[in-house]
XYZ file of C-alpha atoms in Angstrom:
383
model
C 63.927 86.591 55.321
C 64.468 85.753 51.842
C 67.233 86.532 49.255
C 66.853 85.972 45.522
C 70.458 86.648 43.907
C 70.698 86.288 39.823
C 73.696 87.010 38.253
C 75.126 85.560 34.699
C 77.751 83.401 34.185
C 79.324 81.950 31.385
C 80.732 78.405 32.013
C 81.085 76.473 35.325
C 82.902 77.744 38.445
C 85.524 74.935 38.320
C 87.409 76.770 35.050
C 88.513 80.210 37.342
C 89.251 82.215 34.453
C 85.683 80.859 32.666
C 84.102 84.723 33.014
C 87.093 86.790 31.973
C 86.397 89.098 29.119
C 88.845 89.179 26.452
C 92.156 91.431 26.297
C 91.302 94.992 25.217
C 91.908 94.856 21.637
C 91.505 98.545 20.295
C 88.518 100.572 19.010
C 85.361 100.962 21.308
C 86.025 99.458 24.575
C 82.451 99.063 25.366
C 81.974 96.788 21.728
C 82.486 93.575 23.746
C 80.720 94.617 26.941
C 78.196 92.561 28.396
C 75.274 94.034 29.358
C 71.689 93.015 31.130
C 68.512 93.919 31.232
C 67.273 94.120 34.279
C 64.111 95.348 35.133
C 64.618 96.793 38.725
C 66.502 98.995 36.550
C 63.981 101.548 36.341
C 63.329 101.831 40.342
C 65.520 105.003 41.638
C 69.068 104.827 42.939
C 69.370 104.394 46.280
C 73.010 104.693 46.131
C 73.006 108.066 43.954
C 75.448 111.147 45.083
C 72.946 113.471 43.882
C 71.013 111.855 46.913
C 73.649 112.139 49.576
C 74.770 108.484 49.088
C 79.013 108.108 49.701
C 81.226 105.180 49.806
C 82.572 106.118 52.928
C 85.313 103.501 53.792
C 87.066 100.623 52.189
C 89.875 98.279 53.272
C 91.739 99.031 50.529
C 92.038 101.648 47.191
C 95.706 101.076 45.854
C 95.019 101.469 42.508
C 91.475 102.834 41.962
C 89.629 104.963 44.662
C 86.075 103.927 46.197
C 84.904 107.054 45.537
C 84.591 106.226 41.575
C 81.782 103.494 42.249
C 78.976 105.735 42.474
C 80.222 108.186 39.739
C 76.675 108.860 37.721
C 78.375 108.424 33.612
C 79.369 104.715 32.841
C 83.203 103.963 33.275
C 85.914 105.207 30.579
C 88.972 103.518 29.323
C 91.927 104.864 28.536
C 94.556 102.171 27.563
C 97.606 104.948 27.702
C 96.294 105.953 31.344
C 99.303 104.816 33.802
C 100.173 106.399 37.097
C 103.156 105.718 39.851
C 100.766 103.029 41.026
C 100.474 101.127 37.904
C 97.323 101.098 35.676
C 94.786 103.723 36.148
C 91.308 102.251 36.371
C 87.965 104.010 36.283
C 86.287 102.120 39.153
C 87.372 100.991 42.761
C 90.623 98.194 42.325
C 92.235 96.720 45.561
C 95.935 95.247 45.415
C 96.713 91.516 44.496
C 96.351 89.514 48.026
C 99.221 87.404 48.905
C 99.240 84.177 51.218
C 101.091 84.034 54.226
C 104.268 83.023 52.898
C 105.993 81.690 49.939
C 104.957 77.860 50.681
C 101.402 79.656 51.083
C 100.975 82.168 48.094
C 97.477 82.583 47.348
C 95.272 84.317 49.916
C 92.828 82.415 52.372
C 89.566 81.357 50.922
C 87.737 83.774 53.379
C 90.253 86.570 52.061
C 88.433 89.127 50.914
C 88.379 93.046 50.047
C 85.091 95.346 51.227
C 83.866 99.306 50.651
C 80.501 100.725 52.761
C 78.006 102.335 50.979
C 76.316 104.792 52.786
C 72.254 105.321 50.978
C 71.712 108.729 49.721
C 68.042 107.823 50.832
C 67.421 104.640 53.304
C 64.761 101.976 51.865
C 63.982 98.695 50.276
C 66.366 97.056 47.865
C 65.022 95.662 44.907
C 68.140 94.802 42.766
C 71.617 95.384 42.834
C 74.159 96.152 39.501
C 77.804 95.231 40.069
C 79.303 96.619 36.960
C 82.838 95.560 36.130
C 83.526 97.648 32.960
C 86.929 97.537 31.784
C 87.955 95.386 34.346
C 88.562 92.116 31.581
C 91.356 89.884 33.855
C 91.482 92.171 36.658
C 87.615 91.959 38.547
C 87.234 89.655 41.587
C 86.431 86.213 41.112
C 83.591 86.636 43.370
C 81.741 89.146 45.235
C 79.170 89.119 48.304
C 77.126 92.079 49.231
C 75.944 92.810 52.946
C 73.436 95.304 54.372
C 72.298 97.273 57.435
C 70.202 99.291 59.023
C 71.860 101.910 61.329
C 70.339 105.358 61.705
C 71.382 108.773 61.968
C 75.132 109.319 60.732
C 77.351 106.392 62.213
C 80.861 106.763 61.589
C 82.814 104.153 59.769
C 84.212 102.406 62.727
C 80.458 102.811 64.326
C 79.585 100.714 61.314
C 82.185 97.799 61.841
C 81.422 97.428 65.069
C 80.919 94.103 66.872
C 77.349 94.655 67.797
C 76.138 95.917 64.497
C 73.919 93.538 62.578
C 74.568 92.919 58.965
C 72.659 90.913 56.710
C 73.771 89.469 53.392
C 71.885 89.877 50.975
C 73.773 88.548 48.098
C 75.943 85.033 48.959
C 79.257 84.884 47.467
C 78.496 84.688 43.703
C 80.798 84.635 40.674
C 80.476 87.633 38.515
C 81.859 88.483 34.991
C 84.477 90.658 33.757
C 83.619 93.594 31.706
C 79.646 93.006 32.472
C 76.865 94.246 33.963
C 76.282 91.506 37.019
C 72.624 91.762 38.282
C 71.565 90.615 41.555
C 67.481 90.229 42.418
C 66.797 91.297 46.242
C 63.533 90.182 47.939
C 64.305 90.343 51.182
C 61.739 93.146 51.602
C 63.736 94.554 54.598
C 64.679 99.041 55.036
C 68.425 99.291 54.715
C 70.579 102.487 55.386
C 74.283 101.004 54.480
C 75.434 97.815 52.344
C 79.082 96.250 52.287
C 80.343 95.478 48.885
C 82.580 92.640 49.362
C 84.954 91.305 46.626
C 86.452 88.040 47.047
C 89.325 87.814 46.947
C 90.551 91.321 45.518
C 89.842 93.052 42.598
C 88.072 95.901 40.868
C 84.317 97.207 40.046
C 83.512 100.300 37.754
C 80.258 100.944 39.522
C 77.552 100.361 41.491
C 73.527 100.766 41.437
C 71.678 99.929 44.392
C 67.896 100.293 43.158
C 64.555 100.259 45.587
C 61.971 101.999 47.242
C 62.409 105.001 49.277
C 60.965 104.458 52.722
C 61.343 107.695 54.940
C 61.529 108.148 58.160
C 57.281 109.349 59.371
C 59.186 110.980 62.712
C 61.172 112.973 60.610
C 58.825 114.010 57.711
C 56.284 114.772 60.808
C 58.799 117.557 62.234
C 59.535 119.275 58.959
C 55.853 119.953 58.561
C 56.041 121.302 55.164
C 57.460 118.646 52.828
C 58.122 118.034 49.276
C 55.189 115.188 48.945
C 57.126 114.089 45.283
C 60.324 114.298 46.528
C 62.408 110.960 45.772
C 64.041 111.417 48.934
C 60.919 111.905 50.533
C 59.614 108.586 49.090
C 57.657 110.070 45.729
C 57.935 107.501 42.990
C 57.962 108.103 38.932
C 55.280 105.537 37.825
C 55.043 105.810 33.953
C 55.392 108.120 30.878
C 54.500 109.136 27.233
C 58.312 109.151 26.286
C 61.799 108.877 28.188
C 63.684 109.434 24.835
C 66.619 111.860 25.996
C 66.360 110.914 30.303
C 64.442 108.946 33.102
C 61.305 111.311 34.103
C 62.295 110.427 37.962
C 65.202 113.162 37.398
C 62.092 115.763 37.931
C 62.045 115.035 41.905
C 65.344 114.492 42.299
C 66.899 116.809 45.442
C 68.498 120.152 44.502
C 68.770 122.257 41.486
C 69.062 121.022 38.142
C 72.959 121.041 36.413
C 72.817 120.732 32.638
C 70.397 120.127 30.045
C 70.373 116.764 30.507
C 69.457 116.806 34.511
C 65.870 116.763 34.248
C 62.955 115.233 31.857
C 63.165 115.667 28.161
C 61.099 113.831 25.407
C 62.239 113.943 21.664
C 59.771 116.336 19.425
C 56.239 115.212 19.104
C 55.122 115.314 15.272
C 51.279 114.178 16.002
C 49.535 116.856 16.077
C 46.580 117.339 18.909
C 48.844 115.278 21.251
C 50.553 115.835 24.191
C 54.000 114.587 26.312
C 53.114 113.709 29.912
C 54.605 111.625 33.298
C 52.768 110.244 36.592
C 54.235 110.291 40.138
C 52.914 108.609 43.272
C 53.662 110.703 46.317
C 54.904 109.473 49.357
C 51.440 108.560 50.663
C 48.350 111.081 50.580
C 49.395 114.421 51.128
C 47.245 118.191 50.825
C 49.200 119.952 48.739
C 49.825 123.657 49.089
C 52.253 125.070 46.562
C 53.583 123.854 43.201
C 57.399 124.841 41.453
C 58.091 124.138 38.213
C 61.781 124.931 37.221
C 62.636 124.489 33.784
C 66.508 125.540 34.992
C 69.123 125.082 31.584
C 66.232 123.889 28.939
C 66.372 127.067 26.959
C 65.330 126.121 22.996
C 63.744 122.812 24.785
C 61.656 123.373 27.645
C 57.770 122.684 27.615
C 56.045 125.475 26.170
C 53.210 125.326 28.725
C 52.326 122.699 31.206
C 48.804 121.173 33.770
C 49.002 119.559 36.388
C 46.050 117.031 37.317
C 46.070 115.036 40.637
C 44.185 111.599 41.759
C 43.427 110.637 45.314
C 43.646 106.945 45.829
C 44.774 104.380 42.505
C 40.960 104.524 40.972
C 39.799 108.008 42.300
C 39.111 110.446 39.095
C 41.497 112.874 37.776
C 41.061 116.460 38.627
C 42.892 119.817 38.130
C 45.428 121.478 40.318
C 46.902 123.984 37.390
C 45.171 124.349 34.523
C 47.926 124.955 31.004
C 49.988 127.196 31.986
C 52.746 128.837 29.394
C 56.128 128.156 31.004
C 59.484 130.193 30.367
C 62.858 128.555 29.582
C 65.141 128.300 31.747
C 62.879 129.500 35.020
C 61.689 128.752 38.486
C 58.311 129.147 38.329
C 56.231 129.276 41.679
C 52.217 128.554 42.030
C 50.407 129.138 45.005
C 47.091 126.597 45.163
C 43.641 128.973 46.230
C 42.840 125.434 47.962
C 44.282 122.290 48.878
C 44.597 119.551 46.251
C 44.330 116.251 48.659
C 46.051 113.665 46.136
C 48.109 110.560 45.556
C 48.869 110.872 42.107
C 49.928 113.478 40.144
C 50.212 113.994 36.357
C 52.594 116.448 35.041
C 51.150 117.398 31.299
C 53.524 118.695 28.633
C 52.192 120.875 25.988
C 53.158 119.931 23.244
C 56.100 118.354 24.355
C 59.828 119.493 25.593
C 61.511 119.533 28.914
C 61.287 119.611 32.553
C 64.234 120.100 34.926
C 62.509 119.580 38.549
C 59.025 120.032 39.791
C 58.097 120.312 43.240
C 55.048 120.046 45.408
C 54.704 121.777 49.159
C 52.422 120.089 51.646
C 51.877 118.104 54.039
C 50.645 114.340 54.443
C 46.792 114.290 55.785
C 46.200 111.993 58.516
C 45.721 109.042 56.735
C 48.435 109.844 54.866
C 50.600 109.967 58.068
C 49.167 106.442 59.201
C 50.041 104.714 55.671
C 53.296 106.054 55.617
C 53.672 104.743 59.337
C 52.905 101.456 58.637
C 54.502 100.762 55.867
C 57.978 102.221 58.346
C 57.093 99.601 60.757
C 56.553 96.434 58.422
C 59.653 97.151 56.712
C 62.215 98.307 59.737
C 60.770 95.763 61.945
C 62.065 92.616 59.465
């Protein structure tokens, strides 16, 4: 297996303070963040709530709960924010750890301070954000990130376990304070838990754990009917006209859109006898059966009609499964196919422009479908 870990740092590991950020100074907090760009960025979340994902045990929370690392806005600071506990931090913070005694004050060098991540959906990691926002003097020196694969729903203590196999798949790496630390992962392998690990104690603001959704074939198999686009279900936003207000892959996320803002909208198109539009990749070929298109809380926004076009195979020719249709704001809207549309591609055509809160499409994977899907399972749980 291999590992490719990148993350920034600003002068050499002998100087142990070399990465802090500077003391907060007033005005915007986020003026001296340091960001990255990173360009597994735009792959889905595998560690998103609005998947299922939890942090769902850590050593230790004394001042900051785990709970706050997969929190969907970026980390707030408030300087006047103090509790019994001390400083109130927007992010997961672990005590100070002490030696053994007072000849021994500083902790072991294998001391360290760990949360599990459970993966809203299970699949392969492509890059990894440890963001330390608002932590300046206070984020661990180092952290080290671990993975597994362990279906079904294992308890934490199931997890920890002598005879479960974890794998690291970021080394014990400095990171910086107040930054966005990106880690590269190529070790190609399907994961269903990682193990944040920060060495020796400290605090992170959040955490993005970005791949590829690789389902389960069993389990799609027994459902029958499936959402072919779903992103838990492996579908995949591939490219758009415009992303101006939110990331298209919002469309097939699970469940019901929550606010404006939870779904696809482009800014207002000005050029006239053009059109808004976004391409998904389904989970491998699929015949699909029945189409919903909810435009759920885009009201004065929402596309004023939409088409939906589908492409079997990455060359085959586009054809139609709904020709423009005029949409309502602010409604589920439900079409049943007269035939099958075999595809795996779609296009979702906005007309001439606005919003999209979540689109689904009913089916099932053909047979080949079922054996690419199958394969791909095998080559990537069998690592």
């Amino acid at each position: 297996m291999t590992t490719t870990t990148t993350a920034t740092t600003d002068a050499p590991l002998q100087d142990p303070h070399a990465n802090d950020a500077a003391p907060y100074g007033g005005g915007d907090p986020y003026a001296d963040y340091r960001g990255g760009d990173f360009a597994f960025a735009e792959l889905v979340d595998l560690a998103d709530r609005r998947l299922g994902a939890g942090v769902i045990a850590a050593n230790d929370e004394f001042f900051a709960e785990r709970e706050n690392l997969l929190i969907r806005e970026r980390a707030v600071f408030d300087p006047e924010h103090f509790g019994h506990k001390g400083k109130i931090m927007d992010g997961w913070e672990t005590r100070r750890r002490r030696g053994t005694d007072g000849a021994h004050p500083f902790p072991a060098p294998d001391d360290h301070d760990w949360a599990i991540v459970r993966l809203g959906a299970p699949g392969v990691i492509r890059g990894i954000i440890v963001d330390t926002a608002h932590f300046r003097g206070n984020y661990p020196q180092r952290v080290s990130i671990q993975a597994a694969a362990v279906e079904g729903s294992p308890s934490p203590e199931q997890l920890l376990a002598a005879d479960v196999k974890w794998e690291e798949i970021v080394p014990v790496t400095p990171v910086r304070g107040h930054a966005a630390n990106g880690f590269e992962i190529t070790s190609g392998c399907r994961y269903t838990h990682i193990r944040l690990c920060q060495h020796p104690d400290g605090g992170v603001a959040r955490l993005r754990v970005h791949g590829e959704v690789v389902p389960d074939p069993e389990w799609l198999d027994l459902l029958g009917t499936v959402d072919l686009v779903s992103v838990l279900n492996g579908g995949v936003y591939e490219d758009a006209s415009d992303k101006f207000y939110s990331s298209p892959t919002q469309i097939i996320l699970p469940g019901t859109s929550r606010k404006m803002d939870d779904g696809w909208e482009n800014r207002r198109r000005r050029v006239r006898d053009t059109n808004d539009w976004v391409r998904f990749r389904l989970v491998a070929q699929g015949a699909i059966r029945a189409v919903e298109i909810d435009t759920a809380y885009l009201k004065g926004n929402s596309a004023g009609w939409i088409a939906l076009s589908g492409r079997n195979g990455e060359t085959g020719e586009w054809f139609e499964i709904i020709p423009r249709t005029k949409l309502q704001p602010d409604t589920l809207h439900r079409f049943k196919l007269p035939a099958q549309a075999v595809a795996t591609h779609v296009r979702l055509d906005a007309f001439p422009d606005g919003g999209v809160a979540r689109m689904r499409l009913h089916g099932a994977l053909t047979e080949q479908g079922a054996a690419e899907l199958r394969a791909r399972y095998e080559d990537v749980a069998g690592q």
